[in-house]
Amino acid sequence: MWRALATHGNGSAQLLSTIEELAAALATEKTTVWIDFHQPSPDEVRLLADTFALDPLSVEDCVADQHHPKIDEFDHYLYLVVHGVQAGTLRGELETVELDVVLTKNALATYRHDEMRSVAEVWRRATSRDGFLGRGPAQTLQAILAAQADHYIDEVESLEDETEQLEVELFADRPSKGFERRVFDQKRDIAHLRQILGSQRELLHRLGRGDCHMIPARLRMPFRDVYDHLYRATEMLDTLRELTMALIETHLSLVANRTNQVMRVLTTVATFILPLSLITSWYGMNFRGLAGLGIAHPDLYVLASFAIVAVLMAFFLRRRGWL
Amino acid sequence: MWRALATHGNGSAQLLSTIEELAAALATEKTTVWIDFHQPSPDEVRLLADTFALDPLSVEDCVADQHHPKIDEFDHYLYLVVHGVQAGTLRGELETVELDVVLTKNALATYRHDEMRSVAEVWRRATSRDGFLGRGPAQTLQAILAAQADHYIDEVESLEDETEQLEVELFADRPSKGFERRVFDQKRDIAHLRQILGSQRELLHRLGRGDCHMIPARLRMPFRDVYDHLYRATEMLDTLRELTMALIETHLSLVANRTNQVMRVLTTVATFILPLSLITSWYGMNFRGLAGLGIAHPDLYVLASFAIVAVLMAFFLRRRGWL
Amino acid sequence: MWRALATHGNGSAQLLSTIEELAAALATEKTTVWIDFHQPSPDEVRLLADTFALDPLSVEDCVADQHHPKIDEFDHYLYLVVHGVQAGTLRGELETVELDVVLTKNALATYRHDEMRSVAEVWRRATSRDGFLGRGPAQTLQAILAAQADHYIDEVESLEDETEQLEVELFADRPSKGFERRVFDQKRDIAHLRQILGSQRELLHRLGRGDCHMIPARLRMPFRDVYDHLYRATEMLDTLRELTMALIETHLSLVANRTNQVMRVLTTVATFILPLSLITSWYGMNFRGLAGLGIAHPDLYVLASFAIVAVLMAFFLRRRGWL
Amino acid sequence: MWRALATHGNGSAQLLSTIEELAAALATEKTTVWIDFHQPSPDEVRLLADTFALDPLSVEDCVADQHHPKIDEFDHYLYLVVHGVQAGTLRGELETVELDVVLTKNALATYRHDEMRSVAEVWRRATSRDGFLGRGPAQTLQAILAAQADHYIDEVESLEDETEQLEVELFADRPSKGFERRVFDQKRDIAHLRQILGSQRELLHRLGRGDCHMIPARLRMPFRDVYDHLYRATEMLDTLRELTMALIETHLSLVANRTNQVMRVLTTVATFILPLSLITSWYGMNFRGLAGLGIAHPDLYVLASFAIVAVLMAFFLRRRGWL
Amino acid sequence: MWRALATHGNGSAQLLSTIEELAAALATEKTTVWIDFHQPSPDEVRLLADTFALDPLSVEDCVADQHHPKIDEFDHYLYLVVHGVQAGTLRGELETVELDVVLTKNALATYRHDEMRSVAEVWRRATSRDGFLGRGPAQTLQAILAAQADHYIDEVESLEDETEQLEVELFADRPSKGFERRVFDQKRDIAHLRQILGSQRELLHRLGRGDCHMIPARLRMPFRDVYDHLYRATEMLDTLRELTMALIETHLSLVANRTNQVMRVLTTVATFILPLSLITSWYGMNFRGLAGLGIAHPDLYVLASFAIVAVLMAFFLRRRGWL
């Protein structure tokens, strides 16, 4: 499936519906064209390759799944692979969506296998705002990348909120069930996001530095702005990574502390009761000649020995600082 | 809300109260102007944008919350986002306050949403000391950044003091309640402060290196001095980060040690008492033909077997190095 | 054992069977030759050294096991050592296979001690596709390296799958036997693969940068493409390394949690039963004068004291948040 | 308090006692002067500032405590802040002493608030050896920095010895009391020393690289030599840091191991004795109709059941690999 | 003690026995001399210093113990400090041997306090192979450094073997005694070796890069080859460091797991036996009016209650997933 927009100068964008219209628009001077492929058929892939005279390498990269952002500069076009974060995934299963971009002097081709929020947003702007597309294909690309960066920031901020939630739970009296699992899922998403953002940031760095002749000089600052957003996102992720690690370590420390307190209770109970049981057990022996079985108030006598043992034990435990 | 100061040459600073006075002051040669916006209304934002002919990107950055220090150089002004540490926050909830700065040849505009100690301090100096503002807008900016850096150092030093306090508590006989929570809060603030200081330091590095044509060459050394302060703060934070990690690890080691000692007490008590209980329990059996029930001094007999068992157990425990 | 292919221009590749044929092919202009040595005899090593006038250092490197990728540029040839991942090894025993390469203007010599999937694949393509070899020895080398990189990616992806499998098992109710061992084996293979890939990536970086005069400029992009694949593989490995470390830490945390629960059960049981046993044991004493032995319904009386003790204990345990 | 030495050419050094003598010496050509300030009064600070026409920034840096080594180059002097390790501090409380240095073509001014071993040593050499001071102020500075570096190496070596001592104690049968505290103190001093040495090393790197026009070219090698010493010290510290971390981890492992063995003893004792107690307790029941109470040799009968239970338990424990 | 070899052109090497012969050889054009000092007397040190007109700094470095590889280039000689690994040290006590080298256009001086395998091997080659020494002093130096690098590789490989041995023991049913100690010793040696190799590698990098005018251009590749070996050794060490850390962590995890299983056994035994004991203890009470003491088959009655309790407990434990 493909759809295309064309605009002449600063006018409003026209939807192109046939290949002939597309070819005509591309051939017209001062016309900016944006063609967007979504799950294209082999015929459409050939259309893309022929229209922009793509290198076989770029075609192959478009068709294959590329999990790694990349930038290839050719004489007559710039080829980019970027990734956006997939909307609505569960924590621990963060996925990215690949977007292939071909940028020429007067045209932008976007190519993707999945729905992509940033493309949808910018397409809406391009169709509704006069003159938006007319500012050139590079600026349209910048708008897409900026929308993507905003979604990354949103994702990082939701990771930040969840980390704070986990902190609250960590110190709650009753740790919630599945705490470790949620921390682990958090850690996994942070690691995956950090990996993809690191490469994407590098790519934006090159676009903003003015390395690519398809990016006009006046757009360097806006591209650098996207770079700044991604930079901020990676720094936040690094801080989150550190805090998540601290969550795991502190959790271990807290569990060890609780086990220690459980052990103290057990030891205190056993240390008091076992010696007392030995005393009662002593007088439970069936020896006929056992001393003292005939004394007047055996209860008081045994209670007195209980008290002596208990005082000794309490003294002993207090010396260890437990009571 | 806005307020402005102007000075001609080395004279005392005059408070400007109307937009007309401001425009006049900016238009006069050799006059230095400082205009400070605090939670500005949309009208005031437009005033700022128009007065300094700001790029839309800068205006957007001013209005939005920017959690990341940045520097954008335009032909006729320098745009900065810096952050100061918010005063009086609780440990574990460290926050920063954003300050947007526009610097031109003869004017300084500061823009913030919150109260800011460094701006307040330098404003006081600018109104009370003749000739302070007259040294130029870049030097006024340097004074604000230097005050900010001092507050950062203060914050880092209070983190240092708290770390020492935590160390004392770590090795105290009775660890204070909530120790882990305080270490974690410490760790979080260190991580957040490290993130913001890292970027701010980089920004000061660029200002002190002489990259920006709005900073006169004679001010490079003072800006480098601020950089040196931030550098020192980040190095102290790195050391604190390492020590906080060591706090957690050592705490875990200490808890494990204490659990070990608790277990030894329990095991020692059980190892002595349980076998003795078995002996008394033996003679508590109701078998009519049980041997020995009629002996003369059963107490001595049983105590003797107690002694034998206790000696055997003591020997066994001593061999393991416990007694 | 050696085998060789030669092609003139874009024709199909001819198998050369004698040394004379080989010498003739190498001497003919516009002929591309690929000679592949497998576990060569000393005579064959001499053939290689003489045919390409190799430096003694290169010959020594070929014969010896080189565990480290390297690149040596000489005036008339380029010498490479690269490594492929050995197929079919068990997890925890990942091995690499060394491939020595000599590249000249019109010939490619490959030299290996073991079977190598990438060489076999490209050899098949060279013999079956007309014109494949005719594109030059550098392009043939690129095809081998690309095949190798694909196998690396496969290996990393199978590590990724296994890590996900380990994650599932980590949070399963009954951790599978040998979990720690499998995590450790995983960690070892990741570390080994990361070491070899780091060096190999560096090597490809140099080939793609255009440092080597044996690599024609038009092949820089394909070599950079192999570099991109290896780069992606190392980034994935770094993420896996982090997740594997998190697996170990989370596992420790989970075990500590389980031990804590086991201890609670034990302590709860002991705290309830031991005091009750003390009561029954008390009335088991054989004192003739023990109070209460003659009361009407001793069962109810003892059960009542049981209830009092149990309520006290339950109250005590509930205050600690256990019940 | 100040004191000064002056020498003309290669002669012996003369102690200067008045400000006039100092001024005269500084004004004489080919005279080298060293003036050393110790806890100077405000008047003396003014003397320093005036004599060397110091920038206000340098004066402020002298007076304030600077915890961070720094280097500021001015047209007519070089300003340095360096730190030496304070002698005789306890482990865990390592402190540094600040030394401010002003270096001109023919004079060296040193400024400090505390006693400093390196200054005292070089002063002794300067007064006792003819021609020492005459080699120029830069060489005198190099001698001070070299002495400081030696003291750093001494400190690092004593940290190395203590780490070895801690290793011995770690594996001793009875871990010494306060082991964790000592490891933590060690870790703290290593972190502090690493922080200060990192900056100082950077400073020496700049002095040895020939960046500073006050350092003659022939002295680059000696300054590089000091740099080499500091480099070695930091590398040793990095190794120590790693080993100290390993100390904590191994300690935790050892404690866990010991707890495991304690638990086995407890479990083994309980597993053997508790079932036997159940048997004796069974025959302690007062049922009139309990089977077997009248058998001939109850001792043998019960001992036999003891043996059966013990064998079963031993079999069970052996299967778990404990006995 | 010193010994020297000299060769004229490509002839065999002659042993020089007097200082006069040495001076004569050094003065002859096209003669290559190698002089090797072993634990030299002060007179011999002076001989070295005078013969090569050494800088006092180099003499001092020779005499003192230098634990850090270094390279100093002078106009007429190159001064190196390198280290070899000492043969035959126990694990955990790895030591290095220092070798000082002076390299001039036609002479090589080696200086050491201890026996050194690499020097001995190359000396043997120089005396037995004609023409070996004649290839020049730089090539002789390269041979020594290559031999040293081989010994480093050997050491790293033996560390690799021992790590594999430790892995096997880690997962063995009965962990060998002293496991932690051996891991720690391993870790220490890896850290020490990594420290020394890091610096030595840097040194070889400079020799191979062609920075030093005493190294002829044709020898750059052989020196780079030594660098490659050291590079490989450090990469292997980094992998080993990671695996050793994983050993400690996995060990802790395994111990925690075993403690968990021990606790389960204890808890299971106590949870079954303690309630049963309470029942027998109940009927052991001496109350005259205790219900049920007169029933017909008390054994069956009590066994039935045993069964009920055991079933309840088994149900409870099974619900927790333990049985």
Coordinates of N, CA and C in Angstrom, one line a residue, chain C residues 235-294:
Chain C
E235 N 26.3 -4.7 20.1 CA 25.4 -4.0 21.0 C 24.4 -4.9 21.6
M236 N 23.9 -5.9 20.8 CA 23.0 -6.9 21.4 C 23.7 -7.6 22.5
L237 N 24.9 -8.0 22.3 CA 25.7 -8.7 23.3 C 25.8 -7.9 24.6
D238 N 26.0 -6.6 24.4 CA 26.2 -5.8 25.6 C 24.9 -5.8 26.4
T239 N 23.8 -5.7 25.7 CA 22.5 -5.7 26.3 C 22.2 -7.1 27.0
L240 N 22.6 -8.2 26.3 CA 22.5 -9.5 26.9 C 23.3 -9.7 28.1
R241 N 24.5 -9.1 28.1 CA 25.4 -9.2 29.2 C 24.8 -8.6 30.4
E242 N 24.2 -7.4 30.2 CA 23.5 -6.7 31.3 C 22.3 -7.6 31.8
L243 N 21.6 -8.2 30.9 CA 20.4 -8.9 31.3 C 20.8 -10.2 32.1
T244 N 21.9 -10.8 31.6 CA 22.4 -12.0 32.3 C 22.8 -11.7 33.7
M245 N 23.5 -10.6 33.9 CA 23.9 -10.1 35.2 C 22.6 -9.9 36.1
A246 N 21.6 -9.3 35.5 CA 20.3 -9.1 36.2 C 19.7 -10.4 36.6
L247 N 19.8 -11.4 35.7 CA 19.3 -12.8 36.0 C 19.9 -13.3 37.3
I248 N 21.2 -13.2 37.3 CA 21.9 -13.8 38.5 C 21.4 -13.0 39.8
E249 N 21.4 -11.7 39.7 CA 21.1 -10.9 40.9 C 19.6 -11.2 41.3
T250 N 18.7 -11.2 40.3 CA 17.3 -11.4 40.6 C 17.1 -12.8 41.2
H251 N 17.9 -13.8 40.7 CA 17.8 -15.1 41.2 C 18.1 -15.2 42.7
L252 N 19.2 -14.5 43.0 CA 19.7 -14.4 44.4 C 18.6 -13.8 45.3
S253 N 18.0 -12.8 44.8 CA 16.9 -12.1 45.5 C 15.7 -13.0 45.7
L254 N 15.4 -13.8 44.7 CA 14.2 -14.7 44.8 C 14.5 -15.8 45.8
V255 N 15.8 -16.3 45.7 CA 16.1 -17.4 46.7 C 16.1 -16.9 48.1
A256 N 16.6 -15.7 48.3 CA 16.6 -15.1 49.6 C 15.2 -14.9 50.1
N257 N 14.3 -14.5 49.2 CA 12.9 -14.4 49.5 C 12.2 -15.7 50.0
R258 N 12.6 -16.7 49.2 CA 12.0 -18.0 49.5 C 12.5 -18.5 50.9
T259 N 13.8 -18.4 51.1 CA 14.3 -18.8 52.4 C 13.6 -18.0 53.5
N260 N 13.4 -16.7 53.3 CA 12.7 -16.0 54.3 C 11.3 -16.6 54.6
Q261 N 10.6 -17.0 53.5 CA 9.3 -17.6 53.8 C 9.4 -18.9 54.5
V262 N 10.4 -19.7 54.1 CA 10.6 -21.0 54.8 C 10.8 -20.7 56.3
M263 N 11.6 -19.8 56.6 CA 12.0 -19.5 58.0 C 10.7 -19.0 58.7
R264 N 9.8 -18.3 58.1 CA 8.6 -17.8 58.7 C 7.7 -19.0 59.1
V265 N 7.6 -20.0 58.2 CA 6.8 -21.2 58.5 C 7.4 -21.9 59.7
L266 N 8.7 -22.1 59.7 CA 9.4 -22.8 60.8 C 9.1 -22.1 62.1
T267 N 9.4 -20.8 62.1 CA 9.3 -20.0 63.3 C 7.8 -19.9 63.8
T268 N 6.9 -19.9 62.9 CA 5.5 -19.8 63.3 C 5.1 -21.2 63.9
V269 N 5.5 -22.3 63.3 CA 5.2 -23.6 63.9 C 5.8 -23.7 65.2
A270 N 7.1 -23.4 65.3 CA 7.8 -23.5 66.6 C 7.3 -22.6 67.7
T271 N 6.9 -21.4 67.3 CA 6.4 -20.5 68.2 C 5.0 -20.9 68.8
F272 N 4.2 -21.6 68.0 CA 2.9 -22.1 68.5 C 3.1 -23.3 69.3
I273 N 3.9 -24.3 68.8 CA 3.9 -25.6 69.4 C 4.7 -25.7 70.6
L274 N 5.9 -25.1 70.6 CA 6.8 -25.2 71.8 C 6.2 -24.8 73.1
P275 N 5.5 -23.6 73.2 CA 4.8 -23.2 74.4 C 3.7 -24.2 74.9
L276 N 3.0 -24.7 73.8 CA 1.9 -25.7 74.2 C 2.6 -27.0 74.8
S277 N 3.7 -27.4 74.2 CA 4.4 -28.6 74.6 C 4.8 -28.4 76.1
L278 N 5.2 -27.2 76.4 CA 5.7 -26.9 77.7 C 4.5 -27.1 78.8
I279 N 3.3 -26.7 78.3 CA 2.2 -26.9 79.2 C 1.9 -28.4 79.5
T280 N 1.8 -29.2 78.4 CA 1.6 -30.6 78.5 C 2.7 -31.3 79.3
S281 N 3.9 -30.8 79.0 CA 5.0 -31.4 79.7 C 5.0 -31.1 81.2
W282 N 4.5 -29.9 81.6 CA 4.3 -29.5 83.0 C 3.4 -30.5 83.7
Y283 N 2.3 -30.8 83.1 CA 1.4 -31.8 83.8 C 1.9 -33.2 83.6
G284 N 2.9 -33.4 82.9 CA 3.5 -34.8 82.9 C 4.5 -35.0 84.0
M285 N 4.8 -34.0 84.8 CA 5.7 -34.1 85.9 C 5.1 -35.1 86.9
N286 N 6.0 -35.9 87.5 CA 5.5 -36.9 88.5 C 5.4 -36.4 89.9
F287 N 5.5 -35.1 90.2 CA 5.3 -34.6 91.6 C 4.0 -35.1 92.1
R288 N 4.1 -35.6 93.3 CA 2.8 -36.1 93.9 C 1.9 -34.9 94.3
G289 N 2.6 -33.8 94.7 CA 1.8 -32.7 95.2 C 1.4 -31.6 94.1
L290 N 1.6 -32.0 92.8 CA 1.4 -31.0 91.8 C -0.1 -30.5 91.8
A291 N -0.3 -29.2 91.8 CA -1.6 -28.7 91.9 C -2.5 -29.0 90.7
G292 N -3.7 -29.2 90.9 CA -4.7 -29.3 89.8 C -4.8 -30.7 89.1
L293 N -4.0 -31.7 89.5 CA -4.0 -32.9 88.8 C -5.4 -33.6 89.0
G294 N -6.1 -33.2 90.1 CA -7.4 -33.9 90.3 C -8.6 -33.2 89.8

